[in-house]
PDB file of C-alpha atoms in Angstrom:
ATOM      1  CA  MET A  16      -3.410  -6.445   1.653  1.00  0.00           C
ATOM      2  CA  ALA A  17      -5.111  -4.955   4.517  1.00  0.00           C
ATOM      3  CA  THR A  18      -6.986  -1.672   3.531  1.00  0.00           C
ATOM      4  CA  ILE A  19      -7.786   1.102   6.060  1.00  0.00           C
ATOM      5  CA  ILE A  20     -11.374   1.429   6.411  1.00  0.00           C
ATOM      6  CA  ALA A  21     -13.126   4.324   8.654  1.00  0.00           C
ATOM      7  CA  ALA A  22     -16.291   5.920   9.189  1.00  0.00           C
ATOM      8  CA  VAL A  23     -16.403   9.636  10.154  1.00  0.00           C
ATOM      9  CA  LEU A  24     -19.917  10.927  11.629  1.00  0.00           C
ATOM     10  CA  LEU A  25     -19.855  14.842  11.554  1.00  0.00           C
ATOM     11  CA  VAL A  26     -22.410  17.132  13.384  1.00  0.00           C
ATOM     12  CA  LEU A  27     -21.546  20.794  12.865  1.00  0.00           C
ATOM     13  CA  LEU A  28     -22.144  22.827  16.134  1.00  0.00           C
ATOM     14  CA  GLY A  29     -22.473  26.254  14.559  1.00  0.00           C
ATOM     15  CA  GLY A  30     -25.806  24.713  13.189  1.00  0.00           C
ATOM     16  CA  LEU A  31     -27.660  23.721  15.900  1.00  0.00           C
ATOM     17  CA  GLU A  32     -29.881  26.655  17.699  1.00  0.00           C
ATOM     18  CA  SER A  33     -29.551  24.632  21.051  1.00  0.00           C
ATOM     19  CA  LEU A  34     -26.303  25.818  21.932  1.00  0.00           C
ATOM     20  CA  PRO A  35     -24.972  28.766  19.952  1.00  0.00           C
ATOM     21  CA  ALA A  36     -24.074  30.721  23.097  1.00  0.00           C
ATOM     22  CA  SER A  37     -21.394  27.658  24.165  1.00  0.00           C
ATOM     23  CA  ALA A  38     -19.977  27.243  20.789  1.00  0.00           C
ATOM     24  CA  ASP A  39     -16.791  29.120  21.480  1.00  0.00           C
ATOM     25  CA  VAL A  40     -16.506  27.621  24.898  1.00  0.00           C
ATOM     26  CA  PHE A  41     -17.275  23.946  23.893  1.00  0.00           C
ATOM     27  CA  CYS A  42     -14.815  24.274  20.511  1.00  0.00           C
ATOM     28  CA  ASP A  43     -11.741  25.774  22.589  1.00  0.00           C
ATOM     29  CA  ASN A  44     -12.608  22.726  24.880  1.00  0.00           C
ATOM     30  CA  VAL A  45     -12.409  20.289  22.257  1.00  0.00           C
ATOM     31  CA  LYS A  46      -9.129  21.620  21.149  1.00  0.00           C
ATOM     32  CA  LEU A  47      -8.147  21.154  24.775  1.00  0.00           C
ATOM     33  CA  VAL A  48      -8.927  17.899  24.503  1.00  0.00           C
ATOM     34  CA  ALA A  49      -7.568  16.978  21.267  1.00  0.00           C
ATOM     35  CA  ALA A  50      -3.961  17.910  22.604  1.00  0.00           C
ATOM     36  CA  ALA A  51      -4.490  15.692  26.182  1.00  0.00           C
ATOM     37  CA  LEU A  52      -6.437  12.538  24.663  1.00  0.00           C
ATOM     38  CA  PRO A  53      -3.122  11.255  22.219  1.00  0.00           C
ATOM     39  CA  LYS A  54      -0.993  11.860  25.662  1.00  0.00           C
ATOM     40  CA  ASN A  55      -3.397   9.905  27.692  1.00  0.00           C
ATOM     41  CA  ILE A  56      -4.007   7.080  25.699  1.00  0.00           C
ATOM     42  CA  SER A  57       0.032   6.824  24.882  1.00  0.00           C
ATOM     43  CA  SER A  58       0.578   6.258  28.745  1.00  0.00           C
ATOM     44  CA  SER A  59      -2.322   4.067  29.291  1.00  0.00           C
ATOM     45  CA  PRO A  60      -1.160   0.464  29.523  1.00  0.00           C
ATOM     46  CA  VAL A  61      -4.222  -0.649  27.732  1.00  0.00           C
ATOM     47  CA  HIS A  62      -4.326   2.367  25.175  1.00  0.00           C
ATOM     48  CA  PHE A  63      -7.779   3.675  26.484  1.00  0.00           C
ATOM     49  CA  ALA A  64      -8.542   7.352  27.606  1.00  0.00           C
ATOM     50  CA  ALA A  65     -11.665   8.742  28.385  1.00  0.00           C
ATOM     51  CA  THR A  66     -12.694  12.219  29.762  1.00  0.00           C
ATOM     52  CA  ALA A  67     -15.470  14.847  30.495  1.00  0.00           C
ATOM     53  CA  PHE A  68     -13.861  18.274  30.121  1.00  0.00           C
ATOM     54  CA  GLY A  69     -15.447  21.534  30.822  1.00  0.00           C
ATOM     55  CA  ASN A  70     -18.132  22.832  32.600  1.00  0.00           C
ATOM     56  CA  ALA A  71     -22.138  22.371  30.875  1.00  0.00           C
ATOM     57  CA  PRO A  72     -23.139  23.728  28.567  1.00  0.00           C
ATOM     58  CA  GLY A  73     -19.693  23.640  26.980  1.00  0.00           C
ATOM     59  CA  VAL A  74     -18.549  20.229  28.316  1.00  0.00           C
ATOM     60  CA  VAL A  75     -16.706  17.787  26.186  1.00  0.00           C
ATOM     61  CA  TYR A  76     -17.054  13.785  26.431  1.00  0.00           C
ATOM     62  CA  ALA A  77     -14.349  12.009  24.383  1.00  0.00           C
ATOM     63  CA  LEU A  78     -12.822   8.679  24.360  1.00  0.00           C
ATOM     64  CA  ALA A  79      -9.915   6.836  22.547  1.00  0.00           C
ATOM     65  CA  LEU A  80      -9.099   3.214  21.805  1.00  0.00           C
ATOM     66  CA  CYS A  81      -6.430   1.934  20.032  1.00  0.00           C
ATOM     67  CA  ARG A  82      -6.557  -1.550  18.483  1.00  0.00           C
ATOM     68  CA  GLY A  83      -5.241  -4.471  21.075  1.00  0.00           C
ATOM     69  CA  ASP A  84      -2.749  -5.372  18.821  1.00  0.00           C
ATOM     70  CA  VAL A  85      -1.226  -2.006  18.802  1.00  0.00           C
ATOM     71  CA  VAL A  86       1.865  -2.230  21.568  1.00  0.00           C
ATOM     72  CA  ASN A  87       3.599   0.978  20.429  1.00  0.00           C
ATOM     73  CA  ASN A  88       2.826   3.916  22.570  1.00  0.00           C
ATOM     74  CA  THR A  89       3.783   6.253  19.997  1.00  0.00           C
ATOM     75  CA  ALA A  90       2.005   4.888  17.137  1.00  0.00           C
ATOM     76  CA  CYS A  91      -1.209   4.581  19.263  1.00  0.00           C
ATOM     77  CA  GLY A  92      -0.896   8.208  20.154  1.00  0.00           C
ATOM     78  CA  GLU A  93      -0.090   9.622  16.692  1.00  0.00           C
ATOM     79  CA  CYS A  94      -3.316   7.709  15.435  1.00  0.00           C
ATOM     80  CA  VAL A  95      -5.468   9.687  17.740  1.00  0.00           C
ATOM     81  CA  THR A  96      -3.750  12.742  16.852  1.00  0.00           C
ATOM     82  CA  ASN A  97      -4.333  12.297  13.078  1.00  0.00           C
ATOM     83  CA  THR A  98      -8.287  11.628  13.705  1.00  0.00           C
ATOM     84  CA  PHE A  99      -8.647  14.654  15.465  1.00  0.00           C
ATOM     85  CA  GLN A 100      -7.025  16.554  12.225  1.00  0.00           C
ATOM     86  CA  LYS A 101     -10.068  14.532  10.570  1.00  0.00           C
ATOM     87  CA  PHE A 102     -12.566  16.473  12.621  1.00  0.00           C
ATOM     88  CA  THR A 103     -10.633  19.981  12.237  1.00  0.00           C
ATOM     89  CA  LEU A 104     -12.774  22.769  10.246  1.00  0.00           C
ATOM     90  CA  PRO A 105     -11.263  25.454   7.927  1.00  0.00           C
ATOM     91  CA  GLU A 106     -12.993  27.872  10.105  1.00  0.00           C
ATOM     92  CA  GLN A 107     -11.283  28.537  13.012  1.00  0.00           C
ATOM     93  CA  GLN A 108     -14.522  29.687  14.695  1.00  0.00           C
ATOM     94  CA  GLN A 109     -16.503  26.865  14.195  1.00  0.00           C
ATOM     95  CA  CYS A 110     -16.223  22.994  15.338  1.00  0.00           C
ATOM     96  CA  TYR A 111     -18.389  19.926  15.228  1.00  0.00           C
ATOM     97  CA  GLN A 112     -20.662  19.172  18.346  1.00  0.00           C
ATOM     98  CA  GLU A 113     -20.041  15.652  17.841  1.00  0.00           C
ATOM     99  CA  ALA A 114     -17.831  13.328  15.808  1.00  0.00           C
ATOM    100  CA  LYS A 115     -16.973   9.693  15.676  1.00  0.00           C
ATOM    101  CA  TYR A 116     -14.069   8.110  13.669  1.00  0.00           C
ATOM    102  CA  PHE A 117     -13.725   4.272  13.091  1.00  0.00           C
ATOM    103  CA  GLY A 118     -10.514   3.315  11.520  1.00  0.00           C
ATOM    104  CA  ASP A 119      -7.235   0.998  11.952  1.00  0.00           C
ATOM    105  CA  PRO A 120      -5.765   1.011  14.403  1.00  0.00           C
ATOM    106  CA  CYS A 121      -7.597   3.151  16.565  1.00  0.00           C
ATOM    107  CA  PHE A 122     -11.291   4.839  16.797  1.00  0.00           C
ATOM    108  CA  VAL A 123     -12.124   8.403  18.230  1.00  0.00           C
ATOM    109  CA  VAL A 124     -15.183   9.668  19.377  1.00  0.00           C
ATOM    110  CA  TYR A 125     -16.041  13.226  21.143  1.00  0.00           C
ATOM    111  CA  SER A 126     -19.687  14.629  21.835  1.00  0.00           C
ATOM    112  CA  ALA A 127     -21.478  17.577  23.726  1.00  0.00           C
ATOM    113  CA  TYR A 128     -23.641  14.295  25.034  1.00  0.00           C
ATOM    114  CA  ASN A 129     -22.716  12.349  27.915  1.00  0.00           C
ATOM    115  CA  ILE A 130     -20.862   9.062  25.509  1.00  0.00           C
ATOM    116  CA  LEU A 131     -19.191   7.541  28.792  1.00  0.00           C
ATOM    117  CA  GLY A 132     -20.703   4.634  30.895  1.00  0.00           C
ATOM    118  CA  PRO A 133     -21.817   1.279  29.889  1.00  0.00           C
ATOM    119  CA  SER A 134     -24.489   2.835  27.343  1.00  0.00           C
ATOM    120  CA  ASN A 135     -21.376   4.777  25.556  1.00  0.00           C
ATOM    121  CA  ALA A 136     -24.227   6.386  23.914  1.00  0.00           C
ATOM    122  CA  THR A 137     -27.565   8.411  24.171  1.00  0.00           C
ATOM    123  CA  GLU A 138     -30.737   8.644  21.939  1.00  0.00           C
ATOM    124  CA  GLU A 139     -30.324  12.288  21.667  1.00  0.00           C
ATOM    125  CA  SER A 140     -26.830  12.163  20.092  1.00  0.00           C
ATOM    126  CA  GLY A 141     -27.432   9.401  17.760  1.00  0.00           C
ATOM    127  CA  LEU A 142     -24.154   8.395  18.251  1.00  0.00           C
ATOM    128  CA  ASP A 143     -25.396   4.641  19.701  1.00  0.00           C
ATOM    129  CA  ILE A 144     -26.446   4.323  15.990  1.00  0.00           C
ATOM    130  CA  PRO A 145     -23.867   0.975  14.584  1.00  0.00           C
ATOM    131  CA  TRP A 146     -21.624   1.585  11.916  1.00  0.00           C
ATOM    132  CA  VAL A 147     -21.761  -1.554   9.590  1.00  0.00           C
ATOM    133  CA  ARG A 148     -19.535  -2.377   6.561  1.00  0.00           C
ATOM    134  CA  TRP A 149     -19.916  -5.370   4.481  1.00  0.00           C
ATOM    135  CA  ASN A 150     -17.357  -6.826   2.069  1.00  0.00           C
ATOM    136  CA  GLU A 151     -19.001  -6.734  -1.526  1.00  0.00           C
ATOM    137  CA  LYS A 152     -17.805 -10.006  -2.438  1.00  0.00           C
ATOM    138  CA  ASN A 153     -19.741 -13.319  -1.275  1.00  0.00           C
ATOM    139  CA  VAL A 154     -18.005 -16.515   0.247  1.00  0.00           C
ATOM    140  CA  THR A 155     -17.332 -19.074  -2.657  1.00  0.00           C
ATOM    141  CA  GLY A 156     -16.965 -23.458  -2.551  1.00  0.00           C
ATOM    142  CA  ASP A 157     -18.380 -24.678   0.345  1.00  0.00           C
ATOM    143  CA  VAL A 158     -20.595 -22.146   1.174  1.00  0.00           C
ATOM    144  CA  ASP A 159     -22.518 -23.831   4.250  1.00  0.00           C
ATOM    145  CA  LEU A 160     -19.287 -24.927   5.628  1.00  0.00           C
ATOM    146  CA  VAL A 161     -17.491 -21.691   5.503  1.00  0.00           C
ATOM    147  CA  VAL A 162     -20.135 -19.739   6.661  1.00  0.00           C
ATOM    148  CA  GLY A 163     -21.165 -21.976   9.346  1.00  0.00           C
ATOM    149  CA  LEU A 164     -17.489 -21.926  10.654  1.00  0.00           C
ATOM    150  CA  THR A 165     -17.037 -18.172  10.198  1.00  0.00           C
ATOM    151  CA  GLN A 166     -20.224 -17.795  12.601  1.00  0.00           C
ATOM    152  CA  LYS A 167     -18.569 -19.957  15.146  1.00  0.00           C
ATOM    153  CA  LEU A 168     -15.443 -18.082  15.092  1.00  0.00           C
ATOM    154  CA  LEU A 169     -17.101 -14.973  15.367  1.00  0.00           C
ATOM    155  CA  VAL A 170     -18.777 -16.300  18.591  1.00  0.00           C
ATOM    156  CA  GLU A 171     -15.912 -17.709  20.058  1.00  0.00           C
ATOM    157  CA  THR A 172     -14.061 -14.567  19.176  1.00  0.00           C
ATOM    158  CA  VAL A 173     -16.274 -12.399  20.932  1.00  0.00           C
ATOM    159  CA  GLU A 174     -16.468 -14.482  23.936  1.00  0.00           C
ATOM    160  CA  ARG A 175     -12.721 -14.533  24.205  1.00  0.00           C
ATOM    161  CA  ALA A 176     -12.765 -10.430  24.509  1.00  0.00           C
ATOM    162  CA  ALA A 177     -15.629 -10.378  26.769  1.00  0.00           C
ATOM    163  CA  THR A 178     -13.540 -12.250  29.318  1.00  0.00           C
ATOM    164  CA  ALA A 179     -10.353 -11.100  28.403  1.00  0.00           C
ATOM    165  CA  THR A 180      -8.439  -8.819  31.055  1.00  0.00           C
ATOM    166  CA  PRO A 181      -7.522  -6.148  31.353  1.00  0.00           C
ATOM    167  CA  ARG A 182      -8.115  -5.516  27.666  1.00  0.00           C
ATOM    168  CA  ARG A 183     -11.379  -6.727  26.023  1.00  0.00           C
ATOM    169  CA  PHE A 184      -9.634  -7.816  22.989  1.00  0.00           C
ATOM    170  CA  ALA A 185      -9.312 -10.976  21.018  1.00  0.00           C
ATOM    171  CA  THR A 186      -8.424 -12.254  17.799  1.00  0.00           C
ATOM    172  CA  GLY A 187      -8.916 -15.516  15.731  1.00  0.00           C
ATOM    173  CA  VAL A 188      -8.653 -17.432  12.513  1.00  0.00           C
ATOM    174  CA  MET A 189     -10.477 -20.234  10.753  1.00  0.00           C
ATOM    175  CA  ASP A 190      -9.334 -22.931   8.107  1.00  0.00           C
ATOM    176  CA  SER A 191     -12.162 -24.366   6.577  1.00  0.00           C
ATOM    177  CA  GLY A 192      -9.868 -27.326   5.123  1.00  0.00           C
ATOM    178  CA  THR A 193     -11.026 -26.161   1.673  1.00  0.00           C
ATOM    179  CA  ALA A 194      -9.209 -24.152  -0.955  1.00  0.00           C
ATOM    180  CA  TYR A 195     -11.464 -20.906   0.526  1.00  0.00           C
ATOM    181  CA  PRO A 196      -8.662 -18.409   2.172  1.00  0.00           C
ATOM    182  CA  LEU A 197      -8.327 -18.544   5.977  1.00  0.00           C
ATOM    183  CA  VAL A 198     -10.653 -16.140   7.611  1.00  0.00           C
ATOM    184  CA  TYR A 199      -9.580 -13.665  10.309  1.00  0.00           C
ATOM    185  CA  SER A 200     -11.440 -11.884  13.246  1.00  0.00           C
ATOM    186  CA  ILE A 201     -11.489  -9.507  15.496  1.00  0.00           C
ATOM    187  CA  ALA A 202     -13.537  -8.332  18.829  1.00  0.00           C
ATOM    188  CA  GLN A 203     -12.800  -5.629  21.086  1.00  0.00           C
ATOM    189  CA  CYS A 204     -14.547  -3.569  23.722  1.00  0.00           C
ATOM    190  CA  THR A 205     -13.615  -0.736  25.923  1.00  0.00           C
ATOM    191  CA  PRO A 206     -11.791  -1.834  28.926  1.00  0.00           C
ATOM    192  CA  ASP A 207     -13.940   0.227  31.103  1.00  0.00           C
ATOM    193  CA  LEU A 208     -16.921  -2.476  30.520  1.00  0.00           C
ATOM    194  CA  SER A 209     -17.447  -5.153  32.615  1.00  0.00           C
ATOM    195  CA  SER A 210     -17.390  -8.642  31.283  1.00  0.00           C
ATOM    196  CA  SER A 211     -21.155  -8.816  31.031  1.00  0.00           C
ATOM    197  CA  ASP A 212     -21.475  -5.593  29.346  1.00  0.00           C
ATOM    198  CA  CYS A 213     -19.058  -6.354  27.070  1.00  0.00           C
ATOM    199  CA  SER A 214     -20.944  -9.345  26.251  1.00  0.00           C
ATOM    200  CA  ALA A 215     -24.178  -7.916  25.594  1.00  0.00           C
ATOM    201  CA  CYS A 216     -22.745  -5.531  23.328  1.00  0.00           C
ATOM    202  CA  MET A 217     -21.095  -8.126  21.487  1.00  0.00           C
ATOM    203  CA  ARG A 218     -24.416 -10.097  21.123  1.00  0.00           C
ATOM    204  CA  HIS A 219     -26.295  -6.705  20.060  1.00  0.00           C
ATOM    205  CA  LEU A 220     -23.708  -6.588  17.228  1.00  0.00           C
ATOM    206  CA  LEU A 221     -23.807 -10.295  15.922  1.00  0.00           C
ATOM    207  CA  GLY A 222     -27.518  -9.983  16.485  1.00  0.00           C
ATOM    208  CA  MET A 223     -27.427  -7.561  13.241  1.00  0.00           C
ATOM    209  CA  VAL A 224     -25.856 -10.399  11.193  1.00  0.00           C
ATOM    210  CA  ASN A 225     -29.112 -11.819   9.143  1.00  0.00           C
ATOM    211  CA  SER A 226     -28.961 -14.909   6.605  1.00  0.00           C
ATOM    212  CA  THR A 227     -27.916 -12.713   3.733  1.00  0.00           C
ATOM    213  CA  MET A 228     -25.102 -10.636   5.167  1.00  0.00           C
ATOM    214  CA  ALA A 229     -23.622 -13.884   6.730  1.00  0.00           C
ATOM    215  CA  LEU A 230     -22.932 -14.995   2.969  1.00  0.00           C
ATOM    216  CA  ARG A 231     -19.954 -11.904   2.671  1.00  0.00           C
ATOM    217  CA  MET A 232     -16.591 -12.624   2.946  1.00  0.00           C
ATOM    218  CA  GLY A 233     -15.827 -10.125   5.555  1.00  0.00           C
ATOM    219  CA  ALA A 234     -17.378  -7.638   7.568  1.00  0.00           C
ATOM    220  CA  GLN A 235     -17.247  -4.964  10.455  1.00  0.00           C
ATOM    221  CA  ILE A 236     -19.833  -3.570  12.650  1.00  0.00           C
ATOM    222  CA  HIS A 237     -18.979  -0.598  15.395  1.00  0.00           C
ATOM    223  CA  VAL A 238     -20.591   0.874  18.335  1.00  0.00           C
ATOM    224  CA  ILE A 239     -18.735   2.883  20.577  1.00  0.00           C
ATOM    225  CA  GLY A 240     -18.570   0.640  23.406  1.00  0.00           C
ATOM    226  CA  CYS A 241     -17.756  -2.460  21.087  1.00  0.00           C
ATOM    227  CA  TYR A 242     -17.046  -3.778  17.586  1.00  0.00           C
ATOM    228  CA  PHE A 243     -15.966  -6.897  15.760  1.00  0.00           C
ATOM    229  CA  ARG A 244     -14.336  -7.521  12.111  1.00  0.00           C
ATOM    230  CA  TYR A 245     -13.614 -10.744  10.087  1.00  0.00           C
ATOM    231  CA  GLU A 246     -12.051 -10.921   6.717  1.00  0.00           C
ATOM    232  CA  ALA A 247     -10.485 -13.651   4.261  1.00  0.00           C
ATOM    233  CA  TYR A 248      -7.032 -11.771   4.910  1.00  0.00           C
ATOM    234  CA  GLN A 249      -5.062 -11.046   8.072  1.00  0.00           C
ATOM    235  CA  PHE A 250      -5.634  -7.166   8.880  1.00  0.00           C
ATOM    236  CA  TYR A 251      -4.000  -7.070  12.229  1.00  0.00           C
ATOM    237  CA  ASN A 252      -0.388  -7.463  13.226  1.00  0.00           C
ATOM    238  CA  SER A 253      -0.589 -10.193  16.169  1.00  0.00           C
ATOM    239  CA  GLN A 254      -0.961 -13.931  16.139  1.00  0.00           C
ATOM    240  CA  PRO A 255      -4.426 -15.406  16.184  1.00  0.00           C
ATOM    241  CA  MET A 256      -5.565 -16.081  19.833  1.00  0.00           C
ATOM    242  CA  LEU A 257      -7.676 -18.999  19.058  1.00  0.00           C
ATOM    243  CA  ARG A 258      -7.800 -21.213  16.041  1.00  0.00           C
ATOM    244  CA  LEU A 259     -10.455 -23.111  14.301  1.00  0.00           C
ATOM    245  CA  GLY A 260     -10.497 -25.728  11.614  1.00  0.00           C
ATOM    246  CA  PRO A 261     -12.257 -29.164  10.215  1.00  0.00           C
ATOM    247  CA  THR A 262     -12.374 -32.029  12.932  1.00  0.00           C
ATOM    248  CA  PRO A 263      -9.504 -34.314  11.982  1.00  0.00           C
ATOM    249  CA  ALA A 264     -10.625 -37.804  10.662  1.00  0.00           C
ATOM    250  CA  PRO A 265      -9.845 -40.186  12.897  1.00  0.00           C
ATOM    251  CA  ALA A 266      -6.803 -42.630  12.812  1.00  0.00           C
ATOM    252  CA  PRO A 267      -7.735 -45.888  11.335  1.00  0.00           C
ATOM    253  CA  SER A 268      -8.079 -49.247  13.964  1.00  0.00           C
ATOM    254  CA  PRO A 269      -5.075 -51.281  13.348  1.00  0.00           C
ATOM    255  CA  THR A 270      -5.223 -54.045  10.605  1.00  0.00           C
ATOM    256  CA  PRO A 271      -4.136 -57.913  11.465  1.00  0.00           C
ATOM    257  CA  ALA A 272      -0.974 -57.238   9.323  1.00  0.00           C
ATOM    258  CA  MET A 273      -0.468 -54.078  10.975  1.00  0.00           C
ATOM    259  CA  LYS A 274      -0.391 -56.010  14.284  1.00  0.00           C
ATOM    260  CA  LYS A 275       1.670 -58.644  13.034  1.00  0.00           C
ATOM    261  CA  HIS A 276       4.173 -56.051  11.633  1.00  0.00           C
ATOM    262  CA  LYS A 277       4.382 -54.305  15.369  1.00  0.00           C
ATOM    263  CA  ARG A 278       4.996 -58.071  16.654  1.00  0.00           C
ATOM    264  CA  THR A 279       7.705 -58.744  14.456  1.00  0.00           C
TER     265      THR A 279
END
């Protein structure tokens, strides 16, 4: 059964000396963004919404994206609403200067820093730091075969996502032809990225997979602009867009006996 996995990064605004005067304005703007973004993403044909709301120094930059296999507008909007509730503090006068949540079936990011555009983050905010999660279990059986096919699956999935329009989204499945389970993959960029920017973002993430990590049964790596994930079970709700498997054995050449039977 697929499990919901999420990451939350929160930085409390009240504890930052650089923006004390604008804290109340910023928090009010966060509340307005939290109310507007679910509606915007529900009406988006690609289930993506981004906004810059307010005036400096209280401006809020925010974006949200639902996973590409989510086709229900209401479910997408509700995911964003529920995610903003995770960011809520008990103290009504306080809020977080920045927060990001990577989960199923959506992710949400907002910040006092400009996270919009091809880079989708700034070094100042720290939101450009990848979030990584690896399955604790290692590949079993024919390890070299499974690892090699999984790497090929990821490369083809991210390439398909980078060229897909209007959504930068792709899924895949790999059959090793052994007793090892099917491996399912997903890759997605925010649809405001160009094909080349999406591809560059994905290549950066793939470059983080070292020889030790490649032995894990599953993994996911997220940044604001793109992410990929693979698991030894199906964790999304659509049919895989691409399939990989062992090369089938060539058909045997006709023998004299087979040719004689055909003539008869």
